[in-house]
Coordinates of C-alpha atoms and ligand atoms in Angstrom, one line a residue:
M1 CA -3.1 29.4 0.0
I2 CA -5.4 30.9 -2.4
D3 CA -9.0 30.8 -1.4
Y4 CA -10.4 29.7 -4.7
K5 CA -14.0 30.3 -4.0
K6 CA -13.2 33.9 -3.0
K7 CA -10.9 34.4 -6.0
I8 CA -13.5 33.0 -8.4
A9 CA -16.2 35.3 -6.8
E10 CA -13.9 38.2 -7.5
I11 CA -13.5 37.2 -11.1
L12 CA -17.2 36.6 -11.6
C13 CA -18.1 39.8 -9.9
S14 CA -17.2 41.9 -12.9
H15 CA -19.4 39.8 -15.1
V16 CA -22.3 39.4 -12.8
T17 CA -23.2 43.0 -11.9
D18 CA -26.3 42.2 -9.9
L19 CA -24.6 40.3 -7.1
T20 CA -21.9 41.2 -4.7
A21 CA -18.7 39.1 -4.4
E22 CA -19.9 37.7 -1.1
E23 CA -23.2 36.6 -2.6
I24 CA -21.5 35.0 -5.5
E25 CA -19.1 33.2 -3.1
E26 CA -22.1 31.7 -1.4
I27 CA -23.5 30.4 -4.7
V28 CA -20.2 28.9 -6.0
E29 CA -20.3 25.1 -5.7
V30 CA -17.7 22.3 -5.6
P31 CA -19.2 19.6 -7.9
Q32 CA -19.0 16.0 -6.7
D33 CA -18.3 14.8 -10.2
K34 CA -15.0 16.4 -11.2
S35 CA -16.0 16.2 -14.9
N36 CA -18.3 19.1 -14.0
G37 CA -15.3 21.2 -13.1
D38 CA -13.4 22.0 -9.9
Y39 CA -15.9 24.7 -9.2
A40 CA -19.3 25.5 -10.7
F41 CA -21.5 28.6 -10.7
P42 CA -25.3 27.9 -11.2
C43 CA -27.1 30.8 -12.8
F44 CA -30.7 30.1 -11.7
R45 CA -30.8 33.0 -9.2
L46 CA -29.7 35.5 -11.9
A47 CA -32.5 34.5 -14.3
K48 CA -35.2 36.5 -12.5
V49 CA -33.2 39.7 -12.3
L50 CA -31.8 39.5 -15.8
R51 CA -35.1 38.2 -17.4
K52 CA -33.1 35.7 -19.4
A53 CA -32.9 31.9 -19.6
P54 CA -30.2 30.5 -17.2
P55 CA -28.3 28.7 -19.9
L56 CA -27.9 31.9 -21.9
I57 CA -26.6 33.7 -18.8
A58 CA -24.2 30.9 -18.1
K59 CA -23.0 31.0 -21.7
D60 CA -22.2 34.8 -21.5
I61 CA -20.4 34.4 -18.2
A62 CA -18.3 31.5 -19.4
E63 CA -17.4 33.5 -22.5
G64 CA -16.4 36.4 -20.3
I65 CA -14.1 34.6 -17.9
K66 CA -12.6 31.9 -20.0
D67 CA -9.3 33.7 -20.6
D68 CA -8.5 34.4 -17.0
P69 CA -5.2 32.7 -16.1
L70 CA -6.8 31.1 -13.1
F71 CA -8.6 28.7 -15.4
E72 CA -7.4 25.9 -17.6
K73 CA -10.9 25.6 -19.1
V74 CA -14.3 27.1 -18.6
E75 CA -17.5 25.4 -19.9
Q76 CA -21.2 26.2 -20.0
V77 CA -23.4 23.2 -19.3
N78 CA -27.1 24.0 -19.1
A79 CA -27.5 26.6 -16.3
Y80 CA -24.0 26.1 -15.0
V81 CA -20.6 27.7 -15.6
N82 CA -18.1 24.9 -14.9
M83 CA -14.6 26.1 -14.1
F84 CA -11.4 24.0 -14.3
I85 CA -8.6 25.4 -12.3
D86 CA -5.2 25.7 -14.0
A87 CA -3.3 22.7 -12.5
E88 CA 0.1 24.3 -12.6
E89 CA -1.0 27.4 -10.7
Y90 CA -3.0 25.3 -8.3
L91 CA -0.1 23.0 -7.5
K92 CA 2.4 25.9 -7.2
D93 CA 0.1 27.7 -4.8
T94 CA -0.7 24.6 -2.7
L95 CA 2.8 23.3 -2.5
K96 CA 4.2 26.6 -1.4
E97 CA 2.6 25.9 2.0
A98 CA 2.6 22.1 2.0
L99 CA 6.4 21.9 1.5
D100 CA 6.8 23.8 4.8
S101 CA 6.7 20.8 7.1
E102 CA 6.8 22.8 10.3
N103 CA 3.9 25.1 9.5
F104 CA 1.7 23.2 7.1
G105 CA -1.9 23.2 8.5
K106 CA -1.0 25.3 11.5
S107 CA -2.5 28.7 12.3
D108 CA -2.2 31.2 15.1
E109 CA -5.8 32.3 15.2
G110 CA -6.3 31.0 18.7
N111 CA -3.4 32.9 20.2
G112 CA -4.3 34.4 23.6
K113 CA -7.3 32.2 24.1
V114 CA -7.5 29.4 26.6
I115 CA -9.4 26.2 26.2
T116 CA -9.9 23.8 29.0
I117 CA -10.6 20.3 28.1
D118 CA -11.8 17.6 30.5
F119 CA -11.2 14.2 29.0
S120 CA -10.5 10.6 29.9
S121 CA -11.6 11.2 33.5
P122 CA -11.9 7.5 34.7
N123 CA -13.2 6.5 38.0
I124 CA -10.7 5.4 40.7
A125 CA -10.6 1.8 41.7
K126 CA -12.5 0.7 38.6
P127 CA -10.8 -1.0 35.7
F128 CA -9.4 1.2 32.9
H129 CA -11.2 -0.7 30.1
I130 CA -11.6 -0.5 26.4
G131 CA -14.6 1.8 26.8
H132 CA -12.2 4.4 28.3
I133 CA -10.3 4.7 25.0
R134 CA -13.0 6.9 23.6
S135 CA -12.9 9.9 25.8
T136 CA -9.1 9.5 26.2
V137 CA -8.2 9.4 22.6
I138 CA -10.9 11.7 21.2
G139 CA -10.2 14.2 23.9
N140 CA -6.5 14.1 23.3
S141 CA -7.0 14.7 19.6
I142 CA -9.3 17.6 20.1
N143 CA -6.6 19.1 22.4
L144 CA -4.0 18.6 19.6
I145 CA -6.3 20.1 17.0
Y146 CA -6.9 23.3 19.0
R147 CA -3.3 23.6 20.0
N148 CA -2.4 23.4 16.3
L149 CA -4.7 26.4 15.8
G150 CA -2.8 28.4 18.3
Y151 CA -5.0 28.0 21.4
E152 CA -3.6 27.5 24.8
V153 CA -5.1 24.2 25.8
V154 CA -5.3 23.0 29.4
R155 CA -5.7 19.3 29.6
L156 CA -7.7 18.3 32.7
N157 CA -8.4 14.8 34.0
H158 CA -11.4 15.0 36.3
V159 CA -10.9 11.6 37.8
G160 CA -13.9 10.2 39.7
D161 CA -12.1 9.9 43.0
Y162 CA -15.0 10.9 45.3
G163 CA -18.5 10.0 46.2
T164 CA -20.3 7.5 48.4
Q165 CA -18.7 4.5 46.7
F166 CA -15.5 5.5 48.5
G167 CA -17.3 5.1 51.8
K168 CA -18.2 1.5 50.7
M169 CA -14.6 0.9 49.7
I170 CA -13.3 2.0 53.1
V171 CA -15.8 -0.2 54.9
A172 CA -15.0 -3.2 52.7
Y173 CA -11.3 -2.7 53.1
R174 CA -11.5 -2.5 56.9
K175 CA -13.6 -5.7 57.0
W176 CA -12.0 -7.9 54.4
G177 CA -9.0 -6.1 52.9
D178 CA -5.3 -6.9 52.9
E179 CA -2.7 -4.2 52.4
D180 CA -0.2 -6.3 50.4
E181 CA -2.9 -7.5 48.1
V182 CA -4.0 -4.0 47.3
K183 CA -0.4 -3.0 46.6
A184 CA 0.2 -5.9 44.4
N185 CA -2.9 -5.6 42.3
P186 CA -4.8 -2.4 43.2
I187 CA -7.6 -2.2 40.7
E188 CA -8.5 -5.9 40.8
T189 CA -8.4 -6.0 44.6
L190 CA -10.3 -2.8 45.1
L191 CA -12.9 -3.9 42.6
G192 CA -13.2 -7.2 44.3
L193 CA -13.8 -5.5 47.6
Y194 CA -16.4 -3.2 46.1
T195 CA -18.2 -6.2 44.6
K196 CA -18.1 -8.1 47.9
F197 CA -19.5 -5.0 49.6
H198 CA -22.6 -5.2 47.4
Q199 CA -23.0 -8.9 47.9
E200 CA -22.8 -8.6 51.7
A201 CA -24.9 -5.4 51.8
D202 CA -27.8 -7.4 50.2
K203 CA -27.8 -9.6 53.3
D204 CA -26.9 -6.9 55.8
P205 CA -28.3 -3.4 55.0
E206 CA -26.5 -2.1 58.0
L207 CA -23.4 -2.0 55.8
E208 CA -24.8 0.7 53.6
D209 CA -25.3 2.9 56.6
E210 CA -21.7 2.3 57.7
A211 CA -20.5 3.2 54.2
R212 CA -22.5 6.5 54.3
K213 CA -21.0 7.4 57.6
A214 CA -17.5 6.6 56.3
F215 CA -18.0 9.0 53.3
V216 CA -19.4 11.7 55.6
K217 CA -16.2 11.3 57.7
L218 CA -14.1 11.5 54.5
E219 CA -15.8 14.7 53.4
A220 CA -15.2 16.1 56.9
G221 CA -11.6 15.3 56.5
E222 CA -11.1 12.7 59.2
E223 CA -7.6 11.5 59.1
E224 CA -8.0 7.8 58.9
E225 CA -10.6 7.9 56.1
V226 CA -8.6 10.4 54.2
R227 CA -5.5 8.3 54.4
L228 CA -7.2 5.2 53.1
W229 CA -8.9 7.1 50.3
K230 CA -5.7 8.8 49.3
W231 CA -3.9 5.5 49.2
F232 CA -6.6 3.9 47.0
S233 CA -6.4 6.9 44.6
D234 CA -2.7 6.8 44.3
E235 CA -2.6 3.1 43.6
S236 CA -5.3 3.4 40.9
L237 CA -3.6 6.4 39.3
R238 CA -0.4 4.5 39.0
E239 CA -2.3 1.9 36.9
F240 CA -3.9 4.6 34.8
N241 CA -0.6 6.3 34.2
R242 CA 0.8 3.1 32.6
V243 CA -1.9 3.4 29.9
Y244 CA -1.4 7.1 29.5
D245 CA 2.3 6.5 29.0
M246 CA 1.7 3.9 26.3
L247 CA -0.6 6.3 24.5
E248 CA 1.8 9.2 25.2
I249 CA -1.0 11.3 26.6
E250 CA -0.3 13.9 29.2
F251 CA -2.4 16.1 31.4
D252 CA -1.8 19.5 32.9
E253 CA -3.9 18.7 36.0
I254 CA -5.2 15.5 37.4
D255 CA -7.5 17.2 39.9
G256 CA -10.1 14.7 40.6
E257 CA -13.6 15.4 41.9
S258 CA -12.1 15.4 45.4
F259 CA -10.2 18.6 44.6
Y260 CA -13.5 20.4 44.9
T261 CA -14.4 19.2 48.4
D262 CA -13.8 22.6 50.0
K263 CA -15.2 24.5 47.0
M264 CA -18.8 23.4 47.0
Q265 CA -20.2 25.1 50.1
R266 CA -20.1 28.5 48.4
F267 CA -22.6 27.2 45.7
I268 CA -24.8 25.5 48.2
D269 CA -25.0 28.8 50.1
E270 CA -25.7 30.7 46.8
L271 CA -28.4 28.2 45.8
N272 CA -30.0 28.8 49.2
A273 CA -29.6 32.5 49.1
K274 CA -31.3 32.6 45.7
N275 CA -34.0 30.3 46.9
L276 CA -33.3 27.8 44.2
M277 CA -32.9 24.8 46.4
H278 CA -35.6 23.0 48.3
E279 CA -36.0 19.9 50.3
S280 CA -37.5 16.8 48.8
R281 CA -37.7 13.5 50.6
G282 CA -34.8 14.5 52.8
A283 CA -32.5 15.6 50.0
N284 CA -31.9 19.1 48.6
I285 CA -32.7 19.6 45.0
V286 CA -33.0 22.2 42.3
D287 CA -36.3 21.8 40.5
L288 CA -35.8 21.9 36.7
E289 CA -39.3 20.8 35.7
E290 CA -40.0 24.1 34.1
W291 CA -37.3 23.2 31.5
G292 CA -38.5 19.7 31.1
M293 CA -35.7 18.1 33.1
P294 CA -35.6 16.0 36.2
P295 CA -34.4 17.8 39.4
A296 CA -30.7 18.2 40.1
L297 CA -29.8 16.5 43.4
I298 CA -27.4 18.8 45.2
T299 CA -27.0 17.3 48.7
K300 CA -28.3 14.1 50.3
S301 CA -30.1 14.0 53.6
D302 CA -26.8 13.3 55.5
G303 CA -25.3 16.4 53.9
S304 CA -23.0 14.6 51.5
T305 CA -22.6 16.1 48.0
L306 CA -23.0 14.6 44.6
Y307 CA -21.4 14.4 41.1
I308 CA -23.3 17.5 40.0
T309 CA -22.4 19.5 43.1
R310 CA -18.8 19.0 42.3
D311 CA -19.3 19.8 38.7
I312 CA -20.9 23.2 39.5
A313 CA -17.8 24.1 41.6
T314 CA -15.5 22.7 38.8
A315 CA -17.0 24.8 36.0
V316 CA -16.8 28.0 38.0
Y317 CA -13.3 27.2 39.3
R318 CA -12.1 26.7 35.7
D319 CA -13.7 30.0 34.6
E320 CA -12.2 31.9 37.5
H321 CA -8.8 30.2 37.3
Y322 CA -8.2 29.9 33.6
H323 CA -10.7 32.5 32.1
F324 CA -11.5 30.0 29.4
Y325 CA -12.7 30.8 26.0
K326 CA -14.2 27.4 25.9
N327 CA -14.6 24.7 28.5
I328 CA -14.9 21.3 26.8
Y329 CA -16.1 18.0 28.3
V330 CA -15.5 14.8 26.4
V331 CA -18.0 12.5 28.0
A332 CA -20.3 9.7 26.7
T333 CA -23.8 10.4 25.4
Q334 CA -25.3 8.8 28.5
Q335 CA -24.6 12.1 30.2
N336 CA -26.3 14.4 27.6
L337 CA -29.2 15.2 30.0
Y338 CA -26.8 15.5 32.9
F339 CA -24.9 18.3 31.2
Q340 CA -28.1 20.1 30.3
Q341 CA -29.0 20.1 33.9
L342 CA -25.6 21.3 34.9
W343 CA -25.7 24.3 32.4
K344 CA -29.2 25.2 33.7
V345 CA -28.1 25.2 37.3
L346 CA -25.1 27.4 36.4
E347 CA -27.4 29.7 34.5
L348 CA -29.9 30.0 37.4
L349 CA -27.0 30.8 39.7
G350 CA -26.1 33.6 37.3
Y351 CA -22.8 32.1 36.0
D352 CA -22.6 33.1 32.4
C353 CA -19.7 30.8 31.8
Y354 CA -22.2 28.0 31.1
K355 CA -22.5 29.5 27.6
D356 CA -18.9 28.7 26.8
C357 CA -19.2 25.1 28.2
V358 CA -19.4 22.4 25.5
H359 CA -20.3 18.8 26.0
V360 CA -18.7 16.7 23.3
P361 CA -20.6 13.3 23.5
F362 CA -19.6 10.0 21.9
G363 CA -21.3 6.6 21.5
M364 CA -20.3 3.2 22.8
V365 CA -17.5 0.9 21.8
S366 CA -18.0 -2.9 22.1
M367 CA -15.9 -5.9 21.5
E368 CA -16.7 -8.6 19.0
S369 CA -16.5 -11.1 21.8
G370 CA -19.6 -9.6 23.3
T371 CA -20.7 -7.1 26.0
M372 CA -18.6 -6.2 28.9
S373 CA -19.8 -6.2 32.5
T374 CA -17.7 -5.0 35.3
R375 CA -19.8 -6.8 37.9
S376 CA -19.4 -10.2 36.3
G377 CA -15.7 -9.6 35.6
R378 CA -16.1 -9.6 31.8
V379 CA -13.8 -6.7 31.3
I380 CA -11.4 -6.0 28.5
F381 CA -8.5 -3.9 29.9
L382 CA -7.3 -1.1 27.6
E383 CA -3.7 -1.9 28.6
D384 CA -4.2 -5.5 27.3
V385 CA -5.6 -4.3 24.0
L386 CA -2.6 -1.9 23.5
N387 CA -0.1 -4.6 24.4
K388 CA -1.7 -7.1 22.1
A389 CA -1.6 -4.5 19.3
V390 CA 2.1 -3.9 19.9
D391 CA 2.9 -7.6 20.0
Q392 CA 1.0 -8.5 16.8
T393 CA 2.6 -5.5 15.0
R394 CA 6.0 -6.6 16.2
E395 CA 5.6 -9.9 14.4
I396 CA 4.5 -8.2 11.2
I397 CA 7.3 -5.7 11.3
A398 CA 9.9 -8.4 12.1
E399 CA 8.7 -10.4 9.2
K400 CA 8.9 -7.5 6.8
N401 CA 12.3 -6.5 8.1
P402 CA 14.2 -9.8 8.8
N403 CA 17.5 -8.1 9.2
A404 CA 16.5 -5.1 11.3
D405 CA 17.8 -4.6 14.7
P406 CA 15.5 -5.4 17.6
E407 CA 15.5 -1.9 18.9
F408 CA 14.2 -0.6 15.6
I409 CA 11.5 -3.3 15.5
D410 CA 10.4 -2.5 19.0
K411 CA 10.1 1.2 18.3
V412 CA 8.1 0.8 15.1
A413 CA 6.0 -1.9 16.7
H414 CA 5.0 0.6 19.4
E415 CA 4.3 3.5 17.0
V416 CA 2.3 1.4 14.6
G417 CA 0.6 -0.9 17.1
I418 CA -0.6 1.8 19.4
G419 CA -1.2 4.1 16.4
A420 CA -3.5 1.4 14.9
V421 CA -5.7 1.4 17.9
I422 CA -5.8 5.2 18.1
F423 CA -6.6 5.4 14.4
Q424 CA -9.4 2.9 14.5
E425 CA -10.9 4.8 17.4
L426 CA -10.7 8.1 15.5
S427 CA -12.0 6.6 12.2
N428 CA -15.6 6.5 13.4
N429 CA -17.9 9.4 13.7
K430 CA -17.7 9.8 17.4
I431 CA -21.4 9.8 18.1
K432 CA -21.9 6.4 16.6
D433 CA -21.5 3.1 18.5
Y434 CA -18.9 0.8 17.0
V435 CA -17.5 -2.6 17.3
F436 CA -13.7 -3.0 17.9
K437 CA -12.4 -5.5 15.4
W438 CA -8.9 -6.8 15.5
D439 CA -8.5 -7.7 11.9
K440 CA -9.6 -4.2 10.9
V441 CA -7.2 -2.5 13.3
L442 CA -4.0 -4.1 12.1
N443 CA -4.7 -4.5 8.4
F444 CA -1.9 -2.9 6.4
D445 CA -4.1 -2.5 3.3
G446 CA -7.4 -1.2 4.6
E447 CA -8.3 2.3 5.6
T448 CA -6.2 1.9 8.8
G449 CA -3.4 3.5 10.7
P450 CA -0.8 1.1 9.5
Y451 CA -1.8 1.8 5.9
V452 CA -1.4 5.5 6.3
Q453 CA 1.8 5.2 8.2
Y454 CA 3.1 2.8 5.6
T455 CA 2.4 5.4 2.9
H456 CA 4.3 8.0 4.9
A457 CA 7.3 5.6 5.1
R458 CA 6.9 5.1 1.3
C459 CA 7.2 8.8 0.7
C460 CA 10.3 8.9 2.9
S461 CA 11.7 6.0 0.9
V462 CA 11.1 7.8 -2.4
M463 CA 12.9 10.8 -0.9
R464 CA 15.9 8.7 0.2
K465 CA 16.1 7.2 -3.3
A466 CA 15.9 10.6 -4.9
G467 CA 18.8 11.8 -2.9
E468 CA 19.5 14.9 -1.0
E469 CA 20.2 17.2 -3.9
V470 CA 17.0 16.5 -5.6
C471 CA 15.1 16.8 -2.4
A472 CA 16.7 20.1 -1.7
K473 CA 15.7 21.4 -5.1
A474 CA 12.2 20.2 -4.6
Q475 CA 12.1 21.7 -1.2
S476 CA 13.1 25.1 -2.5
G477 CA 9.8 25.5 -4.3
D478 CA 11.5 26.5 -7.6
I479 CA 9.7 23.9 -9.5
D480 CA 8.3 23.5 -13.0
Y481 CA 4.9 22.1 -12.3
S482 CA 4.0 21.9 -16.0
K483 CA 6.1 18.8 -15.9
I484 CA 3.5 16.9 -13.9
T485 CA 0.3 16.3 -15.6
G486 CA -2.5 13.8 -15.0
K487 CA -5.4 13.7 -12.6
N488 CA -3.6 11.8 -9.9
A489 CA -1.2 14.7 -9.2
F490 CA -4.0 17.2 -9.3
E491 CA -6.2 15.1 -7.0
L492 CA -3.4 14.8 -4.5
G493 CA -2.8 18.6 -4.8
R494 CA -6.5 19.3 -4.1
L495 CA -6.5 17.2 -1.0
L496 CA -3.4 19.0 0.3
H497 CA -5.0 22.3 -0.6
D498 CA -8.0 21.4 1.5
M499 CA -6.0 20.3 4.5
P500 CA -6.2 23.6 6.5
D501 CA -10.0 23.8 5.9
V502 CA -10.4 20.2 7.0
I503 CA -8.5 20.9 10.3
H504 CA -10.8 23.9 10.9
E505 CA -13.9 21.8 10.2
A506 CA -12.7 19.1 12.6
A507 CA -12.1 21.8 15.3
D508 CA -15.5 23.4 14.8
K509 CA -17.3 20.0 14.9
Y510 CA -15.1 18.5 17.6
E511 CA -14.7 15.6 15.2
P512 CA -11.2 14.2 14.7
S513 CA -12.6 11.6 12.3
I514 CA -12.7 14.3 9.7
I515 CA -8.9 14.4 9.8
T516 CA -8.6 10.7 9.9
R517 CA -10.7 10.5 6.7
H518 CA -8.6 13.1 5.1
V519 CA -5.3 11.5 5.7
V520 CA -6.7 8.2 4.4
N521 CA -7.6 10.1 1.2
I522 CA -4.2 11.7 0.9
A523 CA -2.6 8.3 1.4
Q524 CA -4.8 6.7 -1.2
A525 CA -4.2 9.5 -3.7
Y526 CA -0.4 9.3 -3.2
N527 CA -0.4 5.6 -3.7
R528 CA -2.3 6.0 -7.0
F529 CA 0.2 8.6 -8.0
Y530 CA 3.0 6.3 -7.0
H531 CA 1.7 3.3 -8.9
D532 CA 0.7 5.1 -12.1
E533 CA 3.6 7.4 -12.5
H534 CA 7.3 6.9 -12.8
I535 CA 8.5 9.3 -10.1
L536 CA 12.3 9.1 -10.3
T537 CA 12.5 9.6 -14.1
E538 CA 15.4 10.6 -16.2
N539 CA 14.0 14.1 -16.8
E540 CA 15.4 16.1 -14.0
D541 CA 12.7 18.8 -13.8
E542 CA 10.0 16.3 -13.9
K543 CA 11.7 14.3 -11.1
I544 CA 12.0 17.4 -9.0
A545 CA 8.4 18.3 -9.4
K546 CA 7.2 14.8 -8.5
V547 CA 9.5 14.6 -5.5
A548 CA 8.1 17.9 -4.4
L549 CA 4.6 16.4 -4.5
T550 CA 5.9 13.4 -2.6
I551 CA 7.4 15.7 0.2
A552 CA 4.1 17.6 0.3
A553 CA 2.1 14.4 0.7
K554 CA 4.5 13.2 3.4
N555 CA 4.0 16.5 5.3
G556 CA 0.2 16.3 5.0
I557 CA 0.2 12.7 6.3
K558 CA 2.7 13.4 9.1
N559 CA 1.0 16.6 10.3
G560 CA -2.5 15.0 10.1
L561 CA -1.4 11.9 12.1
A562 CA 0.2 14.2 14.7
L563 CA -3.3 15.8 15.3
L564 CA -4.6 12.3 16.0
G565 CA -1.8 11.7 18.5
M566 CA 0.1 9.3 16.3
H567 CA 3.7 9.0 15.1
A568 CA 4.7 8.8 11.4
P569 CA 7.7 6.4 11.2
E570 CA 10.1 7.0 8.3
R571 CA 10.7 3.3 7.8
M572 CA 8.6 0.3 8.7
Ligands
LIG601 N1 -15.8 10.2 35.9 C1 -16.9 10.4 35.0 C2 -17.4 9.1 34.5 O1 -16.7 8.1 34.4 C3 -16.6 11.4 33.9 C4 -16.3 12.7 34.4 C5 -16.4 13.7 33.3 N2 -16.1 15.1 33.7 C6 -16.9 15.9 34.4 N3 -16.5 17.1 34.7 N4 -18.1 15.5 34.8 O2 -18.6 9.1 34.1

């Protein structure tokens, strides 16, 4: 697509001799208020050099460029040159790409570069609750966005399957556990055992000691401890997988923290060799006071390792194994400081890969019904939320399509119900805390997933009504765009034109909500176009041009939703 800023800079260049095209491009603005043009060039900076009043400079420039075919109109207003792009040219240029459903918004700039992304990463034997939706869905979308830009993305689930809590679990299971109960209801039973351990340990501190010993045995690879731990992990993962299946999210590796058991000693040795670690109250720490951070605890007095010990090994393993261009961690803001500590320890150890490690933090999600607390059992399971969304959507879809067959209703209910939850999750700037609201999620008219998907289905319906022949002509790109006028069409064209830039911005900022926002804008613009214009008119050329715009809008929505991890049903 034409880069209009660049093109305008080239045109202006021959009229503004004192600035280079690059400098002009920096100055060109996109006015908020479209009555000031699609692009504007402020002349203040030229006033000094030319020793002339800015409005006079603007007037001369406007006069000089007004006949260029790129513009429909050029105006001087005060110190500004306001430029209105020729709508026909603009649409032709934009739709040339937007009509290519396969490739619209894609690029190959990332070819040959590997990105590792660590997301979801829940803790074993703990409930997979609504809070986990954040890392899971944001991470998956960032993965899709980078993949779309040609990067090879490796999806890693760094499940929390290690640490002293597993010693507690082993002890609790031996004392109070029941095999069948764990099998029937793993997460709930294991969580119950874990809670019971804490209650009992308050009365009998001996238990803590036993748990520590059990974890040390686990780290040492003792058969019985390893067997139990492996079993707990497998049972938990089975539960997590049900949720991943519903969300249609896949991982390339589910190597939990335990995968690094035999990979940590190397770094403990290196820390020692470099004199970076010293003893403090029985534990081994790396002092980070010089950088204003609390110390990093590497091993406890009994020799057992910690979360950060495993993460040091993890980062270096990823670098040596995947040679990443970037290594992304999608983890809550609570761990901001933690990641700073991790990068610093890697730096001190001399591993430059820390420079390509990125922590993508996000805020908290809460439910309207109040705060959650794992200990008191007030937990909202993500699986329940997803099921409820599908069930409620099924009712709405069945009502809208009384004669549809159940299989169709079920498929759409899934795509729309799950999509609604994903969309709501990705509607918020990720760093902000937000409250999950049911009526907002499933509203077909708000700025929601169902609304956007419905608009996509509407585009498909217009295409069906237009018929194959008209669609084929529209698709060919041989279109008389002068037949569509009006600001709705142009506004829609502009949004489609911006789509590739928007995807880049979302990638650069690790912010899927930028895409969410943009597909809402496309959907709203299309709906205005749809309501104000008669699309399937008698005039054949006009009809073809309007159907072309419809196909382009459909592609924009569909490809945008795909980057969020959502389907775009053709009927609903
Ligand atoms: N399991 C951790 C938690 O629930 C998140 C792990 C993130 N990844 C990492 N490499 N530290 O807090």
